[in-house]
Short mmCIF file of C-alpha atoms and ligand atoms in Angstrom, two decimals:
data_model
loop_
_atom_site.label_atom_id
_atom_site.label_comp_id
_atom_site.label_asym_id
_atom_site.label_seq_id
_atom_site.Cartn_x
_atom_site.Cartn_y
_atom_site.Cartn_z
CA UNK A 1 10.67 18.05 13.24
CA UNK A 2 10.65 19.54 9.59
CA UNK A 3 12.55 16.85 7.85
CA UNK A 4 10.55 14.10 10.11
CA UNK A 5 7.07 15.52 8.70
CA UNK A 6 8.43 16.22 4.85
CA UNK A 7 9.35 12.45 5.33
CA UNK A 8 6.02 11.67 6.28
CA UNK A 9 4.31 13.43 3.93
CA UNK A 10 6.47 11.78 1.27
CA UNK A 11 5.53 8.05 2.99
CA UNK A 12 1.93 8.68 2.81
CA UNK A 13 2.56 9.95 -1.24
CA UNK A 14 5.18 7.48 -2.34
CA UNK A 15 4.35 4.19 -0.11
CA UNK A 16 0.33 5.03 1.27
CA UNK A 17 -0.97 6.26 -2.30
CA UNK A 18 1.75 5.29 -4.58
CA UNK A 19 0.53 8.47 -6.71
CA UNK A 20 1.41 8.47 -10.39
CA UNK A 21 1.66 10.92 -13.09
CA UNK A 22 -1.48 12.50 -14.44
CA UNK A 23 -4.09 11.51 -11.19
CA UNK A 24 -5.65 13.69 -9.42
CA UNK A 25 -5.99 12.83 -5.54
CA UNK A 26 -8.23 13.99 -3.10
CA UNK A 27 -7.08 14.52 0.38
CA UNK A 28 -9.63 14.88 3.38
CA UNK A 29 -7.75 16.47 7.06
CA UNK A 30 -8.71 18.47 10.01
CA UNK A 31 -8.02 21.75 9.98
CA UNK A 32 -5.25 20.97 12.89
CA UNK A 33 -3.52 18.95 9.85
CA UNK A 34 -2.30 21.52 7.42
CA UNK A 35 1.06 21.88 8.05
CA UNK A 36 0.55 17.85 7.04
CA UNK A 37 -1.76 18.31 4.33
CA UNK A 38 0.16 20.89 2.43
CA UNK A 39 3.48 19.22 2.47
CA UNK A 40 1.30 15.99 0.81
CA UNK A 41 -0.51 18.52 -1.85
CA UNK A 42 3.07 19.84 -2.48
CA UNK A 43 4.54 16.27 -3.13
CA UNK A 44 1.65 15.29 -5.17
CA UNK A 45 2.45 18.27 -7.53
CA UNK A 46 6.05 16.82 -7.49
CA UNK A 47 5.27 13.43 -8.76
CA UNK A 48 2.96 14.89 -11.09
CA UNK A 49 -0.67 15.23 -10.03
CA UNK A 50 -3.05 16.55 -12.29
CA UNK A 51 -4.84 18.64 -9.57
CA UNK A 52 -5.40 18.15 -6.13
CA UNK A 53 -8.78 18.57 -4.47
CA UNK A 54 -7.72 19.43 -0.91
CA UNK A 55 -10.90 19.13 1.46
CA UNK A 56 -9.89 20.40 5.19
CA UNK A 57 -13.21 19.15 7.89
CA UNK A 58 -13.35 21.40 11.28
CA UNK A 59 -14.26 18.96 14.17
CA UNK A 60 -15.59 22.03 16.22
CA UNK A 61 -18.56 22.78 13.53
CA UNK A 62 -18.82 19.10 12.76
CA UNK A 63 -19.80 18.71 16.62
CA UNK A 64 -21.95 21.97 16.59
CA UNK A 65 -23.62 20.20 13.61
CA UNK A 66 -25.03 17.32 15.82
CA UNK A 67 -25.36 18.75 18.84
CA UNK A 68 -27.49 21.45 16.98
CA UNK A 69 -28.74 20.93 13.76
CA UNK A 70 -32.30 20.33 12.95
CA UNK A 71 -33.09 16.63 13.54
CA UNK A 72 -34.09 16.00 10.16
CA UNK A 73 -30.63 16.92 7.82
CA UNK A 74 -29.14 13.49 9.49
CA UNK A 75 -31.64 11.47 7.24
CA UNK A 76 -30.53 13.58 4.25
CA UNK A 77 -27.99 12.80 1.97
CA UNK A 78 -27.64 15.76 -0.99
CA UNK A 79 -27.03 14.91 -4.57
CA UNK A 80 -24.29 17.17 -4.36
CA UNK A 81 -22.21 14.61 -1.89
CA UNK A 82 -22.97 11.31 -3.98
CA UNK A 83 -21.78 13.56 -7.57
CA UNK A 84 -19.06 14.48 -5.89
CA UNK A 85 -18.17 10.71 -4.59
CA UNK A 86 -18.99 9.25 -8.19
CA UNK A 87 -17.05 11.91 -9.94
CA UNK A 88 -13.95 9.79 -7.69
CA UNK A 89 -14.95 6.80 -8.49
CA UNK A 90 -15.11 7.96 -12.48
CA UNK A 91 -11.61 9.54 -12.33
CA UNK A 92 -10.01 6.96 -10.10
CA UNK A 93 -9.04 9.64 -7.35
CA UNK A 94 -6.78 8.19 -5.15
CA UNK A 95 -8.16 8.97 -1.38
CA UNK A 96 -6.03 10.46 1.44
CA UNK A 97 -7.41 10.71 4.99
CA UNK A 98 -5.84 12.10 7.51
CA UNK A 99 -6.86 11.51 10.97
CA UNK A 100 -6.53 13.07 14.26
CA UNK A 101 -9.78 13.80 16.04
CA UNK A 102 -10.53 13.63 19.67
CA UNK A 103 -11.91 10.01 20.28
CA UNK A 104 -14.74 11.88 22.58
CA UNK A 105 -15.37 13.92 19.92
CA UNK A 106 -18.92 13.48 19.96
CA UNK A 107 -19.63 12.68 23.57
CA UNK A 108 -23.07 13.50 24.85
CA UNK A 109 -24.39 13.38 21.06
CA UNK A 110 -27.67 11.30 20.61
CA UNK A 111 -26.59 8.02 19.28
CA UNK A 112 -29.91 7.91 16.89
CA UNK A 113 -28.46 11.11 15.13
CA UNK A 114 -25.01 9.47 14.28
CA UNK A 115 -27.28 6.10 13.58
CA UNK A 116 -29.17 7.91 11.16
CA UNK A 117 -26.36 9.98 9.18
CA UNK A 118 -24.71 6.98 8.51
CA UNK A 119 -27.84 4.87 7.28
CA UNK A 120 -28.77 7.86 5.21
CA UNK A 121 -24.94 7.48 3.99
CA UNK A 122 -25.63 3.72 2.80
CA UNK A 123 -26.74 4.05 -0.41
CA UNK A 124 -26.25 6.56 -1.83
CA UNK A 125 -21.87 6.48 -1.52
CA UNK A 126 -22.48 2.57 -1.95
CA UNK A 127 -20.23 2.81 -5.56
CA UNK A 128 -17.82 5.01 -3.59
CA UNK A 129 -17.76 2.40 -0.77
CA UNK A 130 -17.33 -0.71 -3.25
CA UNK A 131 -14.44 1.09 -5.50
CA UNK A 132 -12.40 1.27 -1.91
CA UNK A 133 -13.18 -2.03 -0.70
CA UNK A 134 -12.47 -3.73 -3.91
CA UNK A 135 -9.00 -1.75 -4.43
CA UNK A 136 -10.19 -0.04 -7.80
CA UNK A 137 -8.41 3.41 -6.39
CA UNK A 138 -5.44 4.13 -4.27
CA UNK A 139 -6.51 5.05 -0.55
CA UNK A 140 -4.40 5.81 2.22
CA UNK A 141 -5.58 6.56 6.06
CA UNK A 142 -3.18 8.42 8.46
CA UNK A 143 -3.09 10.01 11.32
CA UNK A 144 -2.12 13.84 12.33
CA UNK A 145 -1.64 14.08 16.44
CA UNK A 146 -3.52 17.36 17.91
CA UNK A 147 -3.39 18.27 21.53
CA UNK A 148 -6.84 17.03 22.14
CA UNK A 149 -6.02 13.74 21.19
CA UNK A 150 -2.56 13.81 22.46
CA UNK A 151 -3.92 14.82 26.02
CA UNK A 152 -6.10 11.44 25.78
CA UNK A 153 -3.25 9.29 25.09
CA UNK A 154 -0.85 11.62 27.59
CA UNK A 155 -3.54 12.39 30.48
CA UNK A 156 -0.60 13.32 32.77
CA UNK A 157 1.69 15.58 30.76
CA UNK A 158 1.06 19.34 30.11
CA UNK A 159 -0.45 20.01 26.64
CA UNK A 160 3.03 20.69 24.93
CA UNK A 161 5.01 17.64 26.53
CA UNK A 162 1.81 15.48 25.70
CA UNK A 163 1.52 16.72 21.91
CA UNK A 164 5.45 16.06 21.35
CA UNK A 165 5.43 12.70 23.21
CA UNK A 166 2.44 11.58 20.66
CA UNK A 167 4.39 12.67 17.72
CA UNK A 168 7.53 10.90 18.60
CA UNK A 169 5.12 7.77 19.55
CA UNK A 170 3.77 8.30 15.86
CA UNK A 171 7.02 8.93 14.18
CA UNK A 172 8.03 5.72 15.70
CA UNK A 173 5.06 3.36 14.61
CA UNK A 174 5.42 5.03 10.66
CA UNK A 175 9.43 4.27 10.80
CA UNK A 176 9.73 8.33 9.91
CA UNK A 177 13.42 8.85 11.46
CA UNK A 178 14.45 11.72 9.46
CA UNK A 179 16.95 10.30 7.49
CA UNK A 180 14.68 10.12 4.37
CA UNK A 181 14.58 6.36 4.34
CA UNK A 182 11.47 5.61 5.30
CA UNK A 183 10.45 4.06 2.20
CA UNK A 184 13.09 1.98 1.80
CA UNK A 185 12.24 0.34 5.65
CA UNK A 186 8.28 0.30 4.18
CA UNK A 187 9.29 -1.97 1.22
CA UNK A 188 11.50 -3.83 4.12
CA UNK A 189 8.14 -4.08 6.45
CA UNK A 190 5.83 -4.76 3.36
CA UNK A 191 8.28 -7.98 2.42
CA UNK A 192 7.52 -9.27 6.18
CA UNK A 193 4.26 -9.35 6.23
CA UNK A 194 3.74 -10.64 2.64
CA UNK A 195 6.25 -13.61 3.90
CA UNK A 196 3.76 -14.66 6.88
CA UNK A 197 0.12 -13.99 4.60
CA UNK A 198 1.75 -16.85 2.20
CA UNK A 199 2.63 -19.21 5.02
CA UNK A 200 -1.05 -18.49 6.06
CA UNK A 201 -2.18 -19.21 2.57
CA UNK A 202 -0.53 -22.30 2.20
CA UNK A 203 -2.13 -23.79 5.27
CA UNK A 204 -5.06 -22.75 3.79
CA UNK A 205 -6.92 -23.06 6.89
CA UNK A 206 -11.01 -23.88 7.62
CA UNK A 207 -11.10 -22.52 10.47
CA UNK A 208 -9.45 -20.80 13.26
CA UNK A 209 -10.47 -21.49 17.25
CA UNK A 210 -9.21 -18.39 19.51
CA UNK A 211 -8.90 -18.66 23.34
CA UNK A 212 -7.19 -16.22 25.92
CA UNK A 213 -7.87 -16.11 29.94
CA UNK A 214 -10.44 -13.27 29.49
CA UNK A 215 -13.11 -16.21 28.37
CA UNK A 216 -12.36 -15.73 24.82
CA UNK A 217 -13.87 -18.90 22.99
CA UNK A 218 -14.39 -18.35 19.40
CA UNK A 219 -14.30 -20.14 16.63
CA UNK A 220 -14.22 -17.90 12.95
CA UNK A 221 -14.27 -20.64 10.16
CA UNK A 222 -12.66 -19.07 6.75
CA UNK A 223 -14.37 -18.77 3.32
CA UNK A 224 -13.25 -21.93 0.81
CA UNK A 225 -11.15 -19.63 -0.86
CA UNK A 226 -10.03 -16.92 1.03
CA UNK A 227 -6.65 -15.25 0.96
CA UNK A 228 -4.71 -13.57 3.39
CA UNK A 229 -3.39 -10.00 2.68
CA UNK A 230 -0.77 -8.20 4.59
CA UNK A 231 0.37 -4.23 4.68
CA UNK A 232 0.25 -4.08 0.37
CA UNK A 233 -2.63 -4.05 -1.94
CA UNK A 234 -2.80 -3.48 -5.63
CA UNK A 235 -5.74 -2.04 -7.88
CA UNK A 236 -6.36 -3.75 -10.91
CA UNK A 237 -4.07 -2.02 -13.51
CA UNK A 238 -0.98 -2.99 -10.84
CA UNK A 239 -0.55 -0.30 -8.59
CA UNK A 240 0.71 -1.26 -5.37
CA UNK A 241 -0.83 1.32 -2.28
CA UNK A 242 -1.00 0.74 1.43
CA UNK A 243 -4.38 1.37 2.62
CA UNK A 244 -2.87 2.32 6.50
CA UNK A 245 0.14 3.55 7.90
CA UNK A 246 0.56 2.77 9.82
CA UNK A 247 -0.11 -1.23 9.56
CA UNK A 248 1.16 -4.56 10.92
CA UNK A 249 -1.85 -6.61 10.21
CA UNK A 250 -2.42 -9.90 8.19
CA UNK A 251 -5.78 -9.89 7.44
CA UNK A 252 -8.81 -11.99 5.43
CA UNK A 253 -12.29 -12.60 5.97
CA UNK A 254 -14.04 -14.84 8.24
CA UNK A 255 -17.19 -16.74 6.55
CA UNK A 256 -20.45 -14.60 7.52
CA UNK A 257 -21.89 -17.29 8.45
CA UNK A 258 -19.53 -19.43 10.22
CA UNK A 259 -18.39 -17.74 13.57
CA UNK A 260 -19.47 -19.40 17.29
CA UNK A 261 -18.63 -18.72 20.64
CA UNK A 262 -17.77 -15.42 22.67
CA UNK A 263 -15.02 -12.77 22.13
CA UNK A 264 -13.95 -10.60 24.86
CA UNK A 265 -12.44 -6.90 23.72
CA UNK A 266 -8.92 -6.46 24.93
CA UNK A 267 -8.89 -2.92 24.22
CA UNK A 268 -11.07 -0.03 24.34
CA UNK A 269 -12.79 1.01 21.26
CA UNK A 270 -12.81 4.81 20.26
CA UNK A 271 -16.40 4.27 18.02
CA UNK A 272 -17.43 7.33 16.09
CA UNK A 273 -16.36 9.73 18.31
CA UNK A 274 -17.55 7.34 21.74
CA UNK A 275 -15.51 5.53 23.83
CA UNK A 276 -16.99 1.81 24.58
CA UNK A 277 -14.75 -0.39 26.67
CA UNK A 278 -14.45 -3.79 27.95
CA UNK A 279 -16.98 -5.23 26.33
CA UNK A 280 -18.21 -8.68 25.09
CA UNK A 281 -19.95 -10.00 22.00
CA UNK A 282 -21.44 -13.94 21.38
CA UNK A 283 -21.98 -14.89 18.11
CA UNK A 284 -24.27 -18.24 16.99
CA UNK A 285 -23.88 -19.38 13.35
CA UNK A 286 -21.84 -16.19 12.27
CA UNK A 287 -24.81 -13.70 14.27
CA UNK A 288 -24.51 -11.65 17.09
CA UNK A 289 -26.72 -12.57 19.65
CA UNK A 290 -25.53 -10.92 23.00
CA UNK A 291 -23.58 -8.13 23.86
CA UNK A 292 -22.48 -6.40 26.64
CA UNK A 293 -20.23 -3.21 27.52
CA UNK A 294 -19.29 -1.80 31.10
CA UNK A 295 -19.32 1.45 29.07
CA UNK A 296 -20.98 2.97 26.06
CA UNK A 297 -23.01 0.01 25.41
CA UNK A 298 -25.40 2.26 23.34
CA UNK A 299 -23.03 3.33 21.10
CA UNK A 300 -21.57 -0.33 20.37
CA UNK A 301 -25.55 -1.47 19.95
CA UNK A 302 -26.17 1.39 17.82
CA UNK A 303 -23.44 0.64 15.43
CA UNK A 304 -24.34 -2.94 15.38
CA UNK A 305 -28.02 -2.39 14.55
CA UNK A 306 -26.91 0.14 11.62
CA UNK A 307 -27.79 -2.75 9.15
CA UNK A 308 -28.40 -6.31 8.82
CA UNK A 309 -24.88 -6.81 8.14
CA UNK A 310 -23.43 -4.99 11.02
CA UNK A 311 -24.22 -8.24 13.11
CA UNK A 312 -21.65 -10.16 11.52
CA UNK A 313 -18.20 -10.27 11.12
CA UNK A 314 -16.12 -8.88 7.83
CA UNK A 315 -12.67 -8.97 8.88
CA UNK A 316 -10.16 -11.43 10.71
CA UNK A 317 -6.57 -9.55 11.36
CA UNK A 318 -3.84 -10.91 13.11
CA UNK A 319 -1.04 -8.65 14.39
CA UNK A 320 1.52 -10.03 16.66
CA UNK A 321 1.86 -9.30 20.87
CA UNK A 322 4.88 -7.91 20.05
CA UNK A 323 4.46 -5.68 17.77
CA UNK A 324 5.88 -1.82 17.08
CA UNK A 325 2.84 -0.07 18.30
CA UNK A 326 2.20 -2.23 21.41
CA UNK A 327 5.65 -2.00 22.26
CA UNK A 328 4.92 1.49 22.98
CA UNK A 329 2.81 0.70 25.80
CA UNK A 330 0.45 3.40 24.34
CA UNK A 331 -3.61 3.35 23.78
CA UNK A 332 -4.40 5.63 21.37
CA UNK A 333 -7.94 5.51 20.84
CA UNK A 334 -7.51 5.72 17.86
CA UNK A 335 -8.24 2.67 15.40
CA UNK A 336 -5.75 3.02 13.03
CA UNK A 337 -3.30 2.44 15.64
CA UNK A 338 -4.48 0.46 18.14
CA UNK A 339 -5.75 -2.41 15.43
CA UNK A 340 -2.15 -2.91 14.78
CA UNK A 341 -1.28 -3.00 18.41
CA UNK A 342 -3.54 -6.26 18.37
CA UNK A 343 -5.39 -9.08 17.02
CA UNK A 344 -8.69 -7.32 15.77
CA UNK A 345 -12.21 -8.71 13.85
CA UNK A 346 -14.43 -6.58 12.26
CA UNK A 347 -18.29 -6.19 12.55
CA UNK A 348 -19.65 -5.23 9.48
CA UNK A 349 -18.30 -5.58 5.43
CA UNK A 350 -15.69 -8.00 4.51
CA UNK A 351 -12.95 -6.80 1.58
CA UNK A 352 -13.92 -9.04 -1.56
CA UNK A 353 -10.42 -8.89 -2.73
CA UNK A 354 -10.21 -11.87 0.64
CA UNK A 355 -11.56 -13.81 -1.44
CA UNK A 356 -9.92 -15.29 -4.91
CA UNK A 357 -11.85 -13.14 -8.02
CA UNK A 358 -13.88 -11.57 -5.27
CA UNK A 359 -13.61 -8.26 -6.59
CA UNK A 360 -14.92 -9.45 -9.65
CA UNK A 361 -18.11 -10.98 -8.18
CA UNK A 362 -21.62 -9.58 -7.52
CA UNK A 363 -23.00 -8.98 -4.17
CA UNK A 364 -24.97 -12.29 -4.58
CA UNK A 365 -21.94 -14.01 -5.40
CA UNK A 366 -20.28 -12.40 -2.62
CA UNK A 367 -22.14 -13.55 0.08
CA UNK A 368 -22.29 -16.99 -1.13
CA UNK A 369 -18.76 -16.71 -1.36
CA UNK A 370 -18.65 -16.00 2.25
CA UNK A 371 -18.26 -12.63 2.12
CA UNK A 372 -20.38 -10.17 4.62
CA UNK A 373 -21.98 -6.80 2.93
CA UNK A 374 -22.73 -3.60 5.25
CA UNK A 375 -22.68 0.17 4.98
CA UNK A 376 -20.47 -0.66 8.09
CA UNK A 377 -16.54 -1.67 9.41
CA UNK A 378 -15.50 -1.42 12.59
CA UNK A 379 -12.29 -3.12 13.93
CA UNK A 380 -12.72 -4.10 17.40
CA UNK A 381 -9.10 -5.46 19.30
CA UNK A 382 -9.29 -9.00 20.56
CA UNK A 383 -5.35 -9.85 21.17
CA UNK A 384 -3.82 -10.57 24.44
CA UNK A 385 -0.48 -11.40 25.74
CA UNK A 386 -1.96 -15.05 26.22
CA UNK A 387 -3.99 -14.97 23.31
CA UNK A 388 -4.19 -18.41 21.71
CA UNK A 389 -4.76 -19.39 18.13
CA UNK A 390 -5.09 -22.45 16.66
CA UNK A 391 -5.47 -23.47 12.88
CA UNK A 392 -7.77 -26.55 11.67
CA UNK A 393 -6.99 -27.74 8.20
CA UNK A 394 -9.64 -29.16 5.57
CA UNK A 395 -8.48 -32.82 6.87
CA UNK A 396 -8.64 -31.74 10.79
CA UNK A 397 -4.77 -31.11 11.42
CA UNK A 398 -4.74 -28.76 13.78
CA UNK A 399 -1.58 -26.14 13.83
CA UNK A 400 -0.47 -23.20 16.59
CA UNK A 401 -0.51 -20.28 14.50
CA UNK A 402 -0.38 -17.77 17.92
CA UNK A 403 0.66 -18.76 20.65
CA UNK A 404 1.18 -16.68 24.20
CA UNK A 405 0.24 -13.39 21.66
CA UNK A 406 2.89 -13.73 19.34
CA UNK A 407 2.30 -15.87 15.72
CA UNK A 408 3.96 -19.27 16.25
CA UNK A 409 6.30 -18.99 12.68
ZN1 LIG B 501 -7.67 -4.81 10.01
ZN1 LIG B 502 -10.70 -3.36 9.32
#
């Protein structure tokens, strides 16, 4: 167990951050992480961090807080918060989060409170926001298994059996073994998926049509110049990072503007601390129009309304049937994992590095670009075992790129 979390610790440092000499990271975990979140801080030090700002979150009070706290600190945002979010953007702090939360975590909270925090959020950690998107600092998301989550994902074993089985299921989708080599199998895994974004690239497709026997019948038509990105990214003075780990995705953006048709969820969704599941959305000329959810349909409509640009789509991943985390067989309400278990789009802001010199552009030029703008991204999972897609080419060819789940080359 020790050696398997010093490894991971080391992954998330070495592979998820790619920390150098002289920066000074900032690290965000539950409390339930530490044993995690020192062993990072420590390996920081060790490749020669500056300082770290270690910032532990307690799910318990964060609950309290909006079960309880006067209605009116939601539509606050304190200049504190956005100095301390600009002083990371001015320093380049490369961002660690560590996840683990109970996806109910805020069951029974009014929706409008959440709704609210999050508007209030928009502005003013906008530069934040864009520095991440764009891939001007190192950021890493990963996940820490507690027993509350663990007993979501293991509803049938006793709290000990179900926390162990999570962490081996977690182990497993990271490639942490033990041996100290999981680095080596993350350049392996990041030389896949770059081989598959080029083939993607080279097609250089207009649009994609997705079908499956749920009633899936979308079309997502691609941006002119849009490029397809696997596990890797790089911030402008050449530092490769991996934004999730774990990840199996291949991912651009869809144009705004240019998705039709309906898109049945194949998963359910674990949305700010809500579960919403088996759900449906229709989109006409890029816009949602209609939705509908057997459950928590008021928290999917309350994330979709957060802004204008919540009602359209950001992101287009695929991630083959057969993939590491599905083989599992797990759900673990939890995005970070189940996005890679599946073929997921994203409501909300597209990343303008999808787009060549995209990171260079204005928001204007963005969005005539293609690309969507938001306060908002949420992944939603739309891949089945019979999931269907096929490619159309600028001069109509049309080519299987999934087919029965799993990508056709
Ligand atoms: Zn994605
Ligand atoms: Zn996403």
């Amino acid at each position: 167990m020790d050696n398997k979390l010093k490894e991971y610790a080391e992954l998330l440092v070495d592979v998820g951050l790619n920390l150098q000499p002289g920066q000074t990271p900032h690290i965000s975990a539950s409390i339930e992480a530490a044993p995690l979140a020192r062993l990072c801080v420590e390996a920081c030090y060790d490749r020669g961090a500056r300082n770290v700002i270690m910032e532990y979150v307690d799910d318990v009070v964060s609950r309290q807080r909006y079960l309880r706290a006067d209605e009116a600190v939601f539509s606050e945002y304190p200049p504190y918060a956005k100095a301390r979010l600009d002083w990371f953007v001015e320093k380049k702090s490369p961002s660690l989060s560590i996840l683990g939360s109970d996806p109910e975590l805020f069951k029974d909270v009014d929706p409008a409170r959440i709704q609210a925090a999050q508007r209030a959020a928009g502005e003013p950690a906008k530069p934040y926001r864009d520095a991440v998107t764009a891939s001007r600092i190192q950021w890493c998301g990963a996940a820490y298994p507690t027993a509350v989550w663990a007993k979501k994902v293991f509803p049938d074993l006793p709290e000990d059996q179900a926390l162990a089985a999570l962490w081996d299921a977690v182990y497993a989708v990271c490639r942490v073994t033990g041996d100290g080599k999981a680095v080596e199998r993350w350049q392996e895994h990041i030389k896949a998926t770059t081989r598959r974004a080029k083939i993607l690239n080279d097609y250089n497709f207009k649009s994609l049509h997705y079908t499956n026997s749920l009633g899936t019948d979308l079309t997502v038509e691609l941006p002119e110049h849009h490029i397809w990105a696997g596990a890797a990214d790089r911030t402008p003075e050449g530092v490769g990072f991996v934004p999730n780990i774990p990840t199996e995705e291949i991912f651009t953006a869809p144009r705004w503007d240019g998705v039709n048709g309906r898109v049945y969820a194949a998963m359910p969704l674990a949305l700010d601390g809500n579960l919403v599941e088996n759900f449906w959305m229709e989109f006409k000329d890029g816009r949602i129009v209609d939705l509908h959810a057997e459950k928590g349909e008021e928290h999917l409509r309350a994330s979709v309304d957060l802004d204008e640009g919540s009602r359209y789509l950001g992101e287009v991943a695929l991630v083959q049937y057969d993939s590491p985390i599905r083989n599992t067989g797990l759900l673990f309400y939890e995005t970070l994992f189940d996005e890679n278990a599946s073929c997921h789009l994203a409501f909300g802001a597209a990343y303008p590095g999808c787009v060549k010199g995209g990171n260079d552009m204005s928001a204007e030029e963005q969005k005539a670009a293609g690309l969507n703008q938001s306060i908002n991204h949420i992944d939603f999972m739309v891949g089945t075992k019979d999931l269907r897609v096929v490619g159309v080419t600028h001069d109509g060819k049309e080519v299987p790129v999934f087919v029965d789940g799993n990508f056709a080359f």
